[in-house]
Amino acid sequence: MEQHTNSGNPNVDLAYRRKKNAEDMKHQVISFVLMIFLTLIAFFAVGYDKFSPWFSVPFILLLAAVQVAFQLYYFMHMSHKGHEVPSVFLYAGVFVAFLTIWAFMTIVWW
Amino acid sequence: MSTLARKKGVGAVIWDYLTTVDHKKIAILYLIAGGIFFLAGGVEALLIRIQLAVPNNDFVVGGLYNQILTMHGTTMIFLAAMPLVFAMMNAVVPIQIGARDVAFPFLNALGFWLFFFGGVFLNCSWFLGGAPDAGWTSYASLSLESPGHGIDFYVLGLQISGFGTLIGGINFLVTIVTMRAPGMTYMRMPLFTWTTFVASALILFAFPPLTVGLILMMMDRLFGGNFFDPAAGGNTIIWEHLFWIFGHPEVYILVLPAFGIFSEIFATFSKKRLFGYSSMVFATVLIGFLGFMVWAHHMFTAGLGPVANAIFAVATMAIAVPTGIKIFNWLFTMWGGNIRFTTPMLYAVAFIPSFVMGGVTGVMNAAAAADYQYHDSYFVVAHFHYVIVGGVVFGLLAGAHYWWPKMFGKMLSEKLGKVTFWLFFIGFHLTFFIQHFLGLMGMPRRVFTYLPGQGWETGNLISTIGAFFMATATVVLLINIVVTTVKGKKADADAWGDGRTLEWAVASPPPEYNFAQTPLVRGLDAYWIEKMEGRKGLTPAEPLGDIHMPNPSILPFIISLGLFIAAFGFMYHKQHSWSLFVGIAGLLITLGSMFLRSVIDDHGFHIHKEEILEAENKGVKA
C-alpha cells in the first residue's frame, strides 16, 4: 500500500507536511461551511410552502448526494493517495445498488 | 505451542480441526464437507434419472420428486459447488500471493462453520417432515403456498450458509488487496488469484440481494408478512428479481474460479506462460461487471415487456465476447506448447468444447423471442448443466487432482484419475447432450413423469445410463482417494515438476506458516523465473525471524451452532410456544460467543526461529 500522507513519521519533511496539513485544514473548513449551508438550504426548501414536493424532494436528494461526496472526499480523505481500491469498490457498490433500484422502478413497479 | 510434525490421537485431531484457523486446514474442511454434500446431491440426481428412465414410472412420484429435485439443485449450487470453490481458494490463494494466511483467520473459520451448519440445517428437513419442494429458485408464488416446513428449512438454512459465504468473500478481498508479498503487483498475480478476487467481489455485491430476499421470505412464511402476496398488496415478482440479481452473478462466482484453475493448468502442462495474460485479467473483470446486468434473462417469459427483454438479451449476448477471449487465449497457450496430458490437463482440454457448447446454447437462450420456446423445457436443463458441469465441476475435479499433492502431500493415482476422467466425460455428454433434443421436442422441466409415445423414451433412457457413468466415475475417484491416502507416494514440493506459481515452491503439504521467509516476487510466474535462473528456492524479501501466528479457537463453531439452534426455534414458534425461547437461547449463544471474542484479548503466539530452521531442514530431506 502507498504511504498515506497523514501517517508515518511526523518529523520527515516537516515543512512540506505543515503546508499539506494547513491545506487539508482549509479544505475541511470550507467543506464544513458548505455542508452547513447546504443543510440550511435543504431545511428552507422543505419549509417554504411555495415549492411543490415535486421540486423539493429531488432537490434535497441532490443536496444529500453532494454532502455524501464532501463527507467521503474531504472528511474521510478519499481524495488522498492509497484509497483507490476502496473507491473502486464503493463505486461498484453504488452502481449495483443503482441498477437494482432502477430496474425495480422501471419494470417491477411501473 | 507449535504443532509441527507431531503424531496425535483421533480426539486431538478432531479438536484441532474444530478449532483451527489455518487456511490450509479450513480448505480440507471445505473439501470434505463440500464433497459429502456433492455425494448427497449426486444421489438425488440418480433418483431423478431413475424416475425418468422410463415413461409412467412410479419410483419417486409427485411431492417426493419435487423435494428431491429441489434439494438436488440447492445442494449442488450452495452446498457442493460453493464450498468446493472455497476449498480451492483457501488451499491455494494465500500461498500464491506469498502470504502466511488470509487476512482474518478467525473469520475464515467462522465462514466455514456457518456454511456447514446452514447445510446441515437444510438437510435436516429430510427427517423432519419433508424437504423444500419449490425448486432451487423457490419462486414466491409457489413457495408461499408450500405446506409444512420445507421452505422454512430452505430460507433459514440458506440464510445461515449465505452469511458464511459473504464472510469468506470479504476475507479473500481483503487478503488479496493487503497481503500480497513484496513485488506481487496486481498484474503479476496468478490467474487463479485474479479470478478469486473478482469472484469475491461478486460475492460481496450479489449475496446481499439474496439475504434481503430470504429475509422478506422469512417474514412472509414465519412472521405474517405480505411482501410477496398480491392479495395483500405485495408483489410476487420482487422475489424473482432479488433471487436472480443474486442468482446470475452466482453462476460467475462459481465459474470464474474454475476459469482460474484451468488457466493455471494450461500454463503448467503446456510449459508456457499463459497466452494473453493481461487480456485474461481484462476479460475476467469484464465478465464480473457484465454479470450484474443480465439477471432478467431468467425472466423473459415473466412479462417484462419487449424493451426490457431486448436490453437484457443484448447484454447477455455481450458476455460471449470476454468469454471468447478466454477460450482463444487457452487455445493459444497450448499452441506450440510442450503438452503433458496429465489428469488435470485432460479435464482442462475436455472443458473447452464442453463449455463452448454450453455457451452457444446460452446465446440461443439469450435471444428473448426464441427463449419463449426453450423456457422451462429440458433444453434449459441441458444448457445449464453444460455450463455448470462442463465448466465448474470439470474445473473443481481438475483443481482437486492438480492441487491434491499440495493439500495432502500425496499424489493421486494418475491411472485411476484418467479412468475417472473418461467415465465422467462420457457419462456427462451421454446424460446432457440428448436433453437438448428432449427439450426441443417439448419435454418440460421439473415434471416427475411423462407419457409413452411422444418420442422421449430413448432419449431419457440414454440420459439415465449417462448418469450412472458419472456415478461410477465418482466411485472410482473415492477409491483413488482411499488408495492413495493409504499407500500413495510422497509428493515433492514441485509435485508436477513444472510448477510456475509460488505454491509449488513450498513443501507439500506446506508448513503451517507457509513461507519461512516472505518471498520477493520478481515477475509473473514467480517460481518459474527463479527456476529458469537456476535457483532452488525463492528469493527472500526478509531475514529469517520469529513468525507470529493466530491462536486456534472454538468460538467460530459455537457462534454457528447458536444460529443453527436459533433457526430451529424460530421455525417452530407457531406450533410450540416454548420454541420461541429455544430461538432466543440460540441467539444468546451466538451473541454471547461474539461478546467473548470481543472482550478476551488474544495475541496469538510465535513460532521461533529455531523451530522454523529445524522444520525447514526436515522438509528439505523428505
XYZ file of C-alpha atoms in Angstrom:
732
model
C 0.000 0.000 0.000
C 1.109 3.517 -0.695
C 2.170 5.790 2.131
C -0.755 7.796 3.450
C 0.060 11.473 3.604
C -1.396 11.737 7.070
C 0.576 8.892 8.609
C 4.203 7.851 9.105
C 6.967 9.699 10.873
C 5.881 13.268 11.584
C 9.476 14.512 11.596
C 10.040 13.715 7.949
C 9.535 16.633 5.567
C 8.186 18.765 8.360
C 7.795 21.867 6.242
C 6.012 20.010 3.498
C 3.693 18.241 5.921
C 2.890 21.522 7.681
C 1.880 23.086 4.398
C -0.095 19.963 3.394
C -1.910 19.831 6.720
C -2.736 23.521 6.538
C -4.172 22.972 3.076
C -6.191 19.987 4.276
C -7.498 22.025 7.169
C -8.531 24.811 4.796
C -10.420 22.296 2.618
C -12.113 20.789 5.623
C -13.241 24.153 6.970
C -14.522 25.214 3.556
C -16.439 21.972 3.040
C -17.764 22.111 6.593
C -19.149 25.608 5.987
C -20.587 24.480 2.661
C -22.245 21.497 4.311
C -23.888 23.664 6.953
C -25.020 25.977 4.170
C -26.443 23.046 2.121
C -28.290 21.792 5.176
C -29.837 25.229 5.711
C -30.938 25.308 2.070
C -32.465 21.828 2.468
C -34.453 22.970 5.511
C -35.554 26.060 3.665
C -36.636 24.043 0.585
C -38.812 21.788 2.698
C -40.192 24.559 4.865
C -41.017 27.029 2.080
C -44.604 26.198 1.073
C -44.396 27.746 -2.436
C -42.168 24.815 -3.545
C -44.098 21.693 -4.550
C -42.803 18.315 -3.323
C -42.047 17.512 -6.958
C -39.290 20.103 -6.789
C -38.134 19.887 -3.188
C -37.759 16.097 -2.904
C -35.367 15.648 -5.859
C -33.647 18.874 -4.838
C -32.808 17.750 -1.307
C -31.796 14.320 -2.625
C -29.309 16.097 -4.883
C -28.014 18.101 -1.914
C -27.681 14.836 0.037
C -25.560 13.333 -2.739
C -23.278 16.378 -2.675
C -22.962 16.085 1.090
C -22.005 12.414 0.847
C -19.286 13.319 -1.650
C -17.950 16.040 0.684
C -18.020 13.638 3.586
C -16.131 10.910 1.731
C -13.587 13.067 -0.071
C -12.771 15.786 2.453
C -13.523 14.309 5.864
C -12.716 10.671 5.182
C -9.703 11.503 2.984
C -10.798 9.551 -0.077
C -9.132 12.246 -2.193
C -5.741 11.194 -0.816
C -3.484 8.588 -2.368
C -3.887 4.976 -1.263
C -7.676 4.983 -1.430
C -8.007 3.680 -4.972
C -9.229 0.188 -4.092
C -11.852 1.340 -1.570
C -13.182 3.858 -4.093
C -13.411 1.222 -6.832
C -15.460 -0.982 -4.526
C -17.542 1.959 -3.322
C -18.468 2.953 -6.849
C -19.105 -0.666 -7.854
C -21.492 -0.976 -4.914
C -23.232 2.285 -5.836
C -23.536 1.026 -9.409
C -25.094 -2.310 -8.426
C -27.484 -0.667 -5.964
C -28.454 1.931 -8.572
C -29.072 -0.766 -11.183
C -31.284 -2.709 -8.781
C -33.364 0.297 -7.784
C -33.582 1.482 -11.376
C -34.824 -1.926 -12.546
C -37.405 -2.060 -9.758
C -38.610 1.465 -10.564
C -38.966 0.739 -14.279
C -40.005 -2.894 -14.688
C -41.464 -4.041 -11.368
C -43.477 -1.083 -10.105
C -44.080 0.557 -13.476
C 2.636 -24.235 21.102
C 3.900 -25.330 17.724
C 2.149 -28.304 16.213
C 4.809 -29.091 13.636
C 5.194 -32.768 12.767
C 3.730 -34.348 15.855
C 1.640 -37.523 15.980
C -1.749 -37.001 17.587
C -4.706 -39.153 18.698
C -8.071 -39.121 16.904
C -9.705 -36.895 19.517
C -6.871 -34.398 19.319
C -7.098 -34.306 15.520
C -10.860 -33.684 15.648
C -10.389 -30.951 18.246
C -7.618 -29.486 16.093
C -9.953 -29.255 13.093
C -12.881 -27.920 15.172
C -10.746 -25.065 16.423
C -8.404 -24.464 13.518
C -7.966 -21.050 11.945
C -5.292 -22.235 9.469
C -6.384 -21.642 5.870
C -4.948 -24.987 4.730
C -6.936 -26.979 7.298
C -10.064 -24.934 6.574
C -9.543 -25.827 2.903
C -9.603 -29.510 3.874
C -12.761 -28.963 5.941
C -14.426 -27.249 2.969
C -13.302 -30.087 0.708
C -14.699 -32.806 2.987
C -17.998 -31.044 3.742
C -18.482 -29.942 0.128
C -17.569 -33.459 -1.050
C -20.175 -35.058 1.220
C -22.870 -32.664 0.017
C -21.729 -33.340 -3.562
C -22.355 -37.046 -2.976
C -25.780 -36.292 -1.479
C -26.687 -34.106 -4.460
C -25.394 -36.834 -6.773
C -27.603 -39.471 -5.149
C -30.559 -37.119 -5.593
C -29.639 -36.741 -9.268
C -29.572 -40.523 -9.666
C -33.024 -40.829 -8.087
C -34.329 -38.217 -10.532
C -32.803 -40.051 -13.503
C -34.123 -43.445 -12.339
C -37.620 -41.981 -12.083
C -37.359 -40.525 -15.597
C -35.680 -43.545 -17.211
C -38.976 -44.961 -18.486
C -42.388 -43.359 -19.083
C -45.140 -43.635 -16.455
C -42.595 -44.615 -13.808
C -43.610 -44.557 -10.131
C -40.199 -44.823 -8.399
C -40.420 -41.377 -6.784
C -43.599 -39.521 -7.598
C -45.276 -36.182 -7.036
C -44.303 -34.358 -3.866
C -41.287 -36.538 -3.113
C -39.947 -35.976 -6.634
C -40.352 -32.216 -6.144
C -38.391 -32.406 -2.907
C -35.573 -34.431 -4.471
C -35.409 -32.101 -7.475
C -35.328 -29.001 -5.266
C -32.699 -30.435 -2.962
C -30.548 -31.594 -5.903
C -30.327 -28.046 -7.261
C -29.990 -26.311 -3.907
C -27.415 -28.779 -2.603
C -25.290 -28.770 -5.733
C -25.107 -24.967 -6.015
C -24.966 -23.806 -2.396
C -23.570 -26.793 -0.523
C -21.313 -28.532 -3.071
C -20.038 -26.126 -5.725
C -19.625 -23.073 -3.452
C -17.677 -24.815 -0.657
C -15.544 -26.756 -3.137
C -14.636 -23.459 -4.809
C -13.804 -22.113 -1.346
C -11.725 -25.225 -0.677
C -9.550 -24.434 -3.700
C -9.328 -20.744 -2.793
C -8.319 -21.482 0.782
C -5.803 -24.124 -0.186
C -4.042 -22.047 -2.804
C -4.659 -18.290 -2.851
C -2.757 -17.240 0.294
C 0.268 -19.246 -0.848
C 0.005 -17.974 -4.431
C 0.328 -14.370 -3.248
C 3.131 -15.178 -0.803
C 1.077 -14.667 2.377
C 1.188 -16.689 5.615
C -2.597 -16.861 5.977
C -5.732 -14.982 4.990
C -6.299 -11.508 6.415
C -8.821 -12.683 9.035
C -8.135 -16.313 10.035
C -10.852 -16.312 12.718
C -13.461 -15.107 10.222
C -12.276 -17.746 7.777
C -13.144 -20.468 10.292
C -16.443 -18.709 11.100
C -17.317 -18.647 7.378
C -16.776 -22.377 7.107
C -18.817 -23.295 10.196
C -21.707 -21.040 9.175
C -21.817 -22.717 5.763
C -21.587 -26.138 7.378
C -24.386 -25.617 9.902
C -26.569 -23.970 7.260
C -26.113 -27.026 5.040
C -26.784 -29.471 7.867
C -29.894 -27.486 8.814
C -31.181 -27.614 5.241
C -30.666 -31.376 5.076
C -32.338 -31.947 8.461
C -35.561 -31.236 6.560
C -35.460 -34.783 5.136
C -36.042 -36.202 8.619
C -38.381 -33.509 9.942
C -41.453 -33.597 7.760
C -40.130 -33.101 4.248
C -37.606 -31.103 2.266
C -38.254 -27.841 0.373
C -40.220 -28.523 -2.799
C -40.485 -25.286 -4.786
C -37.373 -25.685 -6.933
C -33.948 -24.239 -6.129
C -35.251 -20.827 -7.252
C -38.145 -21.150 -4.782
C -40.375 -18.642 -6.611
C -42.627 -16.939 -4.076
C -45.901 -17.716 -5.846
C -45.122 -21.380 -5.316
C -43.144 -21.392 -2.080
C -45.624 -19.304 -0.069
C -48.244 -21.989 -0.759
C -45.971 -24.885 0.189
C -47.323 -26.687 3.274
C -45.098 -27.966 6.079
C -41.679 -26.580 6.941
C -39.703 -27.474 3.798
C -39.427 -23.887 2.532
C -38.600 -22.646 6.043
C -35.639 -25.010 6.079
C -34.607 -23.562 2.711
C -34.932 -19.940 3.844
C -33.185 -20.284 7.215
C -30.554 -22.776 6.035
C -29.511 -20.651 3.073
C -29.526 -17.525 5.215
C -27.030 -19.067 7.630
C -24.781 -20.539 4.963
C -25.072 -17.289 2.967
C -23.563 -15.339 5.878
C -20.648 -17.763 5.766
C -20.129 -17.222 2.055
C -20.292 -13.436 2.416
C -17.725 -13.543 5.206
C -15.476 -15.767 3.096
C -15.737 -13.441 0.103
C -14.846 -10.323 2.093
C -11.962 -12.194 3.678
C -10.442 -13.047 0.297
C -10.907 -9.490 -0.983
C -9.009 -8.065 1.969
C -6.388 -10.804 1.755
C -5.653 -10.161 -1.900
C -5.701 -6.368 -1.563
C -3.494 -6.139 1.506
C -1.397 -9.276 1.916
C 0.470 -9.734 -1.358
C 4.188 -10.377 -0.955
C 6.661 -7.611 -1.918
C 6.802 -7.338 -5.714
C 3.453 -9.112 -6.228
C 1.727 -6.312 -8.139
C -1.824 -6.771 -9.355
C -0.598 -7.596 -12.842
C 1.750 -10.267 -11.521
C -0.963 -12.178 -9.656
C -1.572 -15.714 -10.937
C -4.878 -16.019 -12.764
C -6.465 -18.178 -10.075
C -5.834 -15.367 -7.604
C -7.318 -12.871 -10.051
C -10.461 -14.923 -10.597
C -10.783 -15.450 -6.834
C -10.521 -11.694 -6.407
C -13.245 -10.949 -8.955
C -15.456 -13.807 -7.694
C -15.104 -12.454 -4.138
C -16.148 -9.001 -5.338
C -19.187 -10.623 -6.955
C -19.974 -12.378 -3.661
C -19.737 -9.028 -1.880
C -22.323 -7.449 -4.197
C -24.509 -10.457 -5.064
C -25.164 -12.033 -1.670
C -26.853 -9.010 -0.036
C -29.801 -9.177 -2.523
C -30.208 -12.869 -1.627
C -30.078 -12.021 2.068
C -32.771 -9.376 1.570
C -34.917 -11.764 -0.468
C -34.576 -14.500 2.156
C -35.452 -12.099 4.976
C -38.597 -10.990 3.136
C -39.483 -14.634 2.503
C -38.837 -15.460 6.159
C -41.165 -12.619 7.216
C -43.870 -13.864 4.855
C -43.556 -17.508 5.898
C -42.920 -17.271 9.623
C -43.943 -13.853 10.928
C -47.076 -12.904 8.980
C -45.525 -10.577 6.401
C -47.063 -9.903 2.985
C -44.154 -8.806 0.801
C -44.836 -11.351 -1.930
C -48.587 -11.839 -1.521
C -50.506 -9.918 -4.242
C -53.824 -10.433 -2.385
C -52.428 -8.343 0.471
C -50.770 -5.709 -1.729
C -47.419 -7.463 -2.136
C -45.698 -8.394 -5.368
C -44.511 -11.902 -6.128
C -42.173 -10.700 -8.894
C -39.960 -8.960 -6.323
C -38.652 -12.328 -5.150
C -37.827 -13.356 -8.698
C -35.819 -10.187 -9.288
C -33.997 -10.333 -5.956
C -33.251 -14.003 -6.455
C -31.822 -13.532 -9.928
C -29.911 -10.341 -9.083
C -28.086 -12.743 -6.797
C -28.538 -15.848 -8.926
C -26.913 -14.738 -12.123
C -23.702 -13.370 -10.566
C -23.675 -16.616 -8.566
C -23.046 -18.504 -11.798
C -19.971 -16.356 -12.394
C -18.904 -16.695 -8.773
C -18.704 -20.423 -9.468
C -17.285 -20.431 -12.967
C -14.658 -17.674 -12.692
C -12.527 -19.602 -10.163
C -12.903 -22.631 -12.458
C -11.529 -20.463 -15.296
C -8.655 -19.564 -12.999
C -7.923 -23.215 -12.229
C -7.872 -24.050 -15.951
C -5.594 -21.099 -16.681
C -3.055 -22.433 -14.166
C -3.322 -25.965 -15.563
C -2.980 -24.948 -19.224
C 0.147 -22.922 -18.496
C 1.725 -25.604 -16.302
C 1.159 -28.574 -18.585
C 1.898 -26.679 -21.803
C 5.147 -25.466 -20.191
C 4.325 -21.996 -21.454
C 3.427 -18.642 -19.990
C -0.338 -18.114 -20.157
C -1.129 -16.549 -23.545
C -2.555 -13.026 -23.317
C -2.284 -12.665 -19.537
C -3.468 -9.057 -19.449
C -6.421 -9.747 -21.745
C -7.338 -12.678 -19.461
C -7.421 -10.302 -16.495
C -9.451 -7.802 -18.507
C -11.899 -10.493 -19.631
C -12.317 -11.744 -16.037
C -13.150 -8.268 -14.749
C -15.472 -7.615 -17.693
C -17.378 -10.867 -17.127
C -17.777 -9.922 -13.481
C -19.053 -6.470 -14.459
C -21.479 -7.675 -17.138
C -22.663 -10.457 -14.829
C -24.697 -7.879 -12.884
C -26.616 -6.556 -15.869
C -28.204 -9.713 -17.242
C -30.270 -11.256 -14.451
C -33.647 -10.673 -16.125
C -32.776 -13.127 -18.917
C -34.036 -15.757 -16.478
C -37.408 -13.989 -16.535
C -38.043 -13.299 -20.226
C -41.426 -15.032 -20.035
C -42.476 -13.271 -16.815
C -43.886 -10.372 -18.832
C -41.240 -7.656 -18.506
C -42.168 -6.241 -21.892
C -40.226 -6.092 -25.157
C -37.917 -3.172 -24.222
C -36.623 -4.766 -21.023
C -36.317 -8.149 -22.725
C -34.318 -6.650 -25.604
C -31.923 -4.816 -23.275
C -31.242 -7.898 -21.181
C -30.927 -10.080 -24.292
C -28.233 -7.858 -25.809
C -26.375 -7.511 -22.501
C -26.395 -11.294 -22.138
C -25.018 -11.879 -25.605
C -22.238 -9.372 -24.867
C -20.822 -11.760 -22.252
C -19.903 -14.142 -25.049
C -17.181 -11.660 -26.080
C -14.920 -11.752 -22.990
C -15.599 -15.485 -22.650
C -14.495 -15.967 -26.250
C -11.302 -14.027 -25.494
C -10.578 -16.504 -22.746
C -11.264 -19.570 -24.887
C -8.854 -18.361 -27.585
C -6.194 -17.491 -25.015
C -6.344 -21.037 -23.630
C -6.071 -22.494 -27.116
C -3.081 -20.256 -27.890
C -1.474 -21.210 -24.587
C -1.473 -24.820 -25.755
C -0.407 -23.861 -29.297
C 3.232 -24.816 -29.717
C 3.477 -25.833 -26.067
C 5.161 -28.902 -24.672
C 1.876 -30.540 -23.636
C 1.628 -33.274 -20.979
C -1.757 -34.979 -20.774
C -1.983 -35.448 -17.029
C -5.396 -35.926 -15.395
C -5.901 -32.206 -14.660
C -4.874 -31.381 -18.228
C -7.410 -33.885 -19.601
C -10.175 -32.112 -17.698
C -8.913 -28.766 -18.956
C -8.809 -29.864 -22.584
C -12.250 -31.505 -22.326
C -13.602 -28.371 -20.684
C -13.091 -26.224 -23.801
C -15.523 -27.947 -26.199
C -17.967 -28.804 -23.380
C -18.098 -25.264 -22.083
C -18.303 -23.745 -25.569
C -21.404 -25.874 -26.199
C -22.947 -24.548 -23.005
C -22.031 -21.047 -24.126
C -23.595 -21.453 -27.551
C -26.890 -22.683 -26.088
C -26.571 -19.764 -23.682
C -26.592 -17.301 -26.574
C -29.550 -19.222 -28.031
C -31.433 -18.824 -24.746
C -30.456 -15.154 -24.647
C -32.455 -14.489 -27.819
C -35.597 -13.440 -25.949
C -38.065 -14.350 -28.678
C -36.618 -17.836 -29.089
C -36.492 -18.260 -25.332
C -40.280 -18.389 -25.250
C -39.839 -21.817 -26.886
C -36.933 -23.022 -24.748
C -38.240 -21.744 -21.417
C -38.996 -24.404 -18.803
C -38.004 -27.195 -21.195
C -35.166 -29.714 -20.981
C -33.220 -27.514 -23.396
C -32.567 -25.141 -20.491
C -31.657 -28.080 -18.247
C -29.141 -29.244 -20.843
C -27.749 -25.706 -21.199
C -27.057 -25.046 -17.546
C -25.661 -28.496 -16.909
C -23.214 -27.980 -19.777
C -22.094 -24.738 -18.146
C -22.094 -25.883 -14.523
C -20.795 -29.429 -15.006
C -18.702 -28.764 -18.118
C -17.284 -25.595 -16.542
C -17.464 -25.681 -12.755
C -17.404 -29.419 -11.962
C -14.664 -30.141 -14.523
C -12.770 -27.200 -13.017
C -13.169 -28.488 -9.474
C -12.180 -32.036 -10.417
C -9.184 -30.693 -12.352
C -8.229 -28.460 -9.429
C -8.654 -31.277 -6.921
C -6.287 -33.529 -8.899
C -3.873 -30.673 -9.593
C -3.580 -29.383 -6.006
C -4.187 -32.693 -4.207
C -0.438 -33.219 -3.643
C -0.187 -29.654 -2.318
C -3.101 -30.154 0.083
C -2.336 -33.669 1.320
C 1.277 -34.363 0.398
C 0.438 -37.436 -1.690
C -0.029 -37.754 -5.453
C -3.404 -39.144 -6.585
C -3.027 -42.154 -8.873
C -2.815 -40.932 -12.477
C -4.162 -44.243 -13.783
C -7.335 -44.139 -11.669
C -7.582 -40.408 -12.287
C -7.751 -40.978 -16.032
C -10.370 -43.724 -15.564
C -12.425 -41.233 -13.542
C -11.994 -38.617 -16.225
C -13.096 -40.800 -19.149
C -16.082 -42.255 -17.290
C -17.150 -38.810 -16.160
C -16.585 -37.155 -19.534
C -18.506 -39.815 -21.482
C -21.243 -40.008 -18.852
C -21.654 -36.241 -18.798
C -22.167 -35.909 -22.558
C -24.366 -39.010 -22.631
C -26.593 -37.555 -19.917
C -26.978 -34.000 -21.092
C -26.399 -33.848 -24.837
C -29.602 -35.721 -25.597
C -31.522 -33.422 -23.249
C -31.147 -30.551 -25.744
C -33.268 -32.553 -28.157
C -35.714 -33.738 -25.496
C -36.252 -30.071 -24.712
C -36.723 -29.100 -28.344
C -39.217 -31.974 -28.638
C -41.195 -30.337 -25.853
C -40.282 -32.224 -22.694
C -40.928 -29.867 -19.740
C -38.585 -29.362 -16.778
C -39.450 -30.323 -13.204
C -42.293 -32.710 -14.144
C -41.970 -36.106 -12.477
C -43.093 -38.313 -15.353
C -44.215 -38.397 -18.981
C -46.486 -40.484 -21.172
C -45.202 -43.025 -23.716
C -45.481 -42.421 -27.434
C -44.069 -38.875 -27.569
C -40.647 -39.960 -28.817
C -38.981 -39.214 -25.459
C -38.326 -42.801 -24.292
C -34.945 -43.472 -25.906
C -33.575 -40.059 -25.033
C -34.473 -40.383 -21.376
C -33.062 -43.889 -21.136
C -29.742 -42.758 -22.670
C -29.679 -39.845 -20.254
C -30.167 -42.155 -17.266
C -27.406 -44.500 -18.456
C -25.084 -41.498 -18.710
C -25.872 -40.515 -15.118
C -24.714 -43.937 -13.955
C -21.425 -43.455 -15.818
C -20.867 -40.268 -13.803
C -21.782 -42.089 -10.584
C -19.235 -44.813 -11.410
C -16.623 -42.139 -12.107
C -17.264 -40.646 -8.665
C -16.871 -44.062 -7.021
C -13.537 -44.546 -8.828
C -12.447 -41.117 -7.581
C -13.303 -42.120 -3.996
C -11.363 -45.386 -4.392
C -8.459 -43.359 -5.765
C -8.545 -41.095 -2.717
C -8.642 -44.008 -0.262
C -5.885 -45.968 -2.045
C -3.525 -43.003 -2.312
C -4.167 -41.927 1.265
C -3.160 -45.400 2.451
C -0.178 -46.026 0.192
C 0.402 -43.102 -2.126
C 3.906 -41.862 -2.823
C 5.031 -38.725 -1.054
C 4.790 -35.642 -3.261
C 7.680 -33.243 -3.833
C 7.268 -29.531 -3.258
C 7.050 -29.037 -7.023
C 4.780 -32.068 -7.356
C 4.190 -31.899 -11.122
C 7.758 -30.801 -11.902
C 6.602 -27.827 -13.974
C 5.028 -25.614 -11.308
C 5.083 -21.913 -12.135
C 3.437 -20.174 -9.196
C 4.514 -19.701 -5.575
C 2.545 -22.605 -4.078
C 4.927 -25.079 -5.776
C 7.929 -23.548 -4.013
C 6.794 -24.599 -0.519
C 6.721 -28.155 0.841
C 3.724 -30.454 0.136
C 1.774 -30.092 2.393
C 3.052 -26.629 3.332
C 4.183 -25.893 6.899
C 1.599 -24.005 8.937
C 3.466 -20.711 8.423
C 3.667 -21.308 4.602
C 6.877 -19.332 3.986
C 9.806 -19.339 6.403
C 10.738 -16.033 4.777
C 8.268 -13.933 2.797
C 9.344 -14.245 -0.846
C 10.300 -11.428 -3.201
C 8.227 -11.657 -6.366
C 10.099 -10.641 -9.487
C 7.503 -11.202 -12.177
C 4.566 -13.235 -13.369
C 5.040 -16.962 -12.612
C 7.443 -16.073 -9.804
C 8.679 -19.608 -9.085
C 9.266 -20.330 -12.777
C 11.505 -17.251 -13.014
C 13.613 -18.496 -10.104
C 13.871 -21.982 -11.609
C 14.903 -20.595 -15.004
C 17.678 -18.659 -13.317
C 18.914 -21.875 -11.740
C 17.837 -21.215 -8.153
C 16.393 -23.923 -5.920
C 14.048 -21.717 -3.899
C 12.561 -18.250 -3.852
C 14.413 -15.001 -3.280
C 13.550 -13.999 0.304
C 12.272 -10.493 1.000
C 13.044 -10.565 4.747
C 15.545 -12.145 7.146
C 14.557 -15.324 8.982
C 12.768 -14.450 12.217
C 10.035 -15.427 14.646
C 6.650 -15.819 12.959
C 3.500 -14.507 14.585
C 0.567 -16.947 14.343
C -3.107 -16.713 15.398
C -4.378 -18.968 18.204
C -6.928 -21.672 17.397
C -10.449 -21.019 18.698
C -13.655 -22.976 19.223
C -15.752 -19.781 19.093
C -16.480 -19.895 15.313
C -18.021 -23.323 15.842
C -20.133 -22.135 18.791
C -21.277 -18.933 17.050
C -22.541 -21.023 14.131
C -24.077 -23.663 16.398
C -26.049 -20.904 18.146
C -27.575 -19.770 14.851
C -28.361 -23.404 13.992
C -30.312 -23.782 17.255
C -31.964 -20.385 16.813
C -33.171 -21.359 13.335
C -34.971 -24.415 14.745
C -36.511 -22.343 17.499
C -37.923 -19.657 15.220
C -39.141 -22.179 12.673
C -41.435 -23.977 15.126
C -42.580 -20.911 17.085
C -46.116 -21.093 15.660
C -46.700 -24.706 16.797
C -44.965 -24.627 20.175
C -44.821 -21.577 22.388
C -41.636 -22.803 24.126
C -39.942 -22.918 20.752
C -39.532 -19.143 20.758
C -37.323 -19.471 23.831
C -35.163 -22.023 22.046
C -34.721 -19.454 19.282
C -33.789 -16.724 21.743
C -31.424 -19.091 23.565
C -29.709 -19.873 20.260
C -29.244 -16.181 19.505
C -27.879 -15.653 23.024
C -25.298 -18.404 22.429
C -24.232 -16.673 19.198
C -24.154 -13.155 20.642
C -22.512 -14.388 23.839
C -19.684 -16.032 21.898
C -19.277 -12.880 19.821
C -19.085 -10.910 23.057
C -16.419 -13.292 24.399
C -14.444 -12.882 21.188
C -14.570 -9.109 21.626
C -13.552 -8.896 25.285
C -10.911 -11.640 25.526
C -7.545 -10.370 24.317
C -5.973 -12.937 22.013
C -2.481 -12.013 20.957
C -1.668 -15.268 19.192
C 1.719 -16.956 19.572
C 5.120 -17.015 17.917
C 6.889 -19.828 16.138
C 10.517 -19.289 16.996
C 13.344 -19.058 14.538
C 14.997 -22.274 15.797
C 11.804 -24.318 15.298
C 11.446 -22.941 11.776
C 15.055 -23.839 10.930
C 14.528 -27.363 12.264
C 11.294 -27.820 10.314
C 12.761 -26.424 7.113
C 15.782 -28.759 7.308
C 13.485 -31.745 7.787
C 11.365 -30.594 4.849
C 14.405 -30.465 2.554
C 15.374 -34.036 3.409
C 11.895 -35.508 2.961
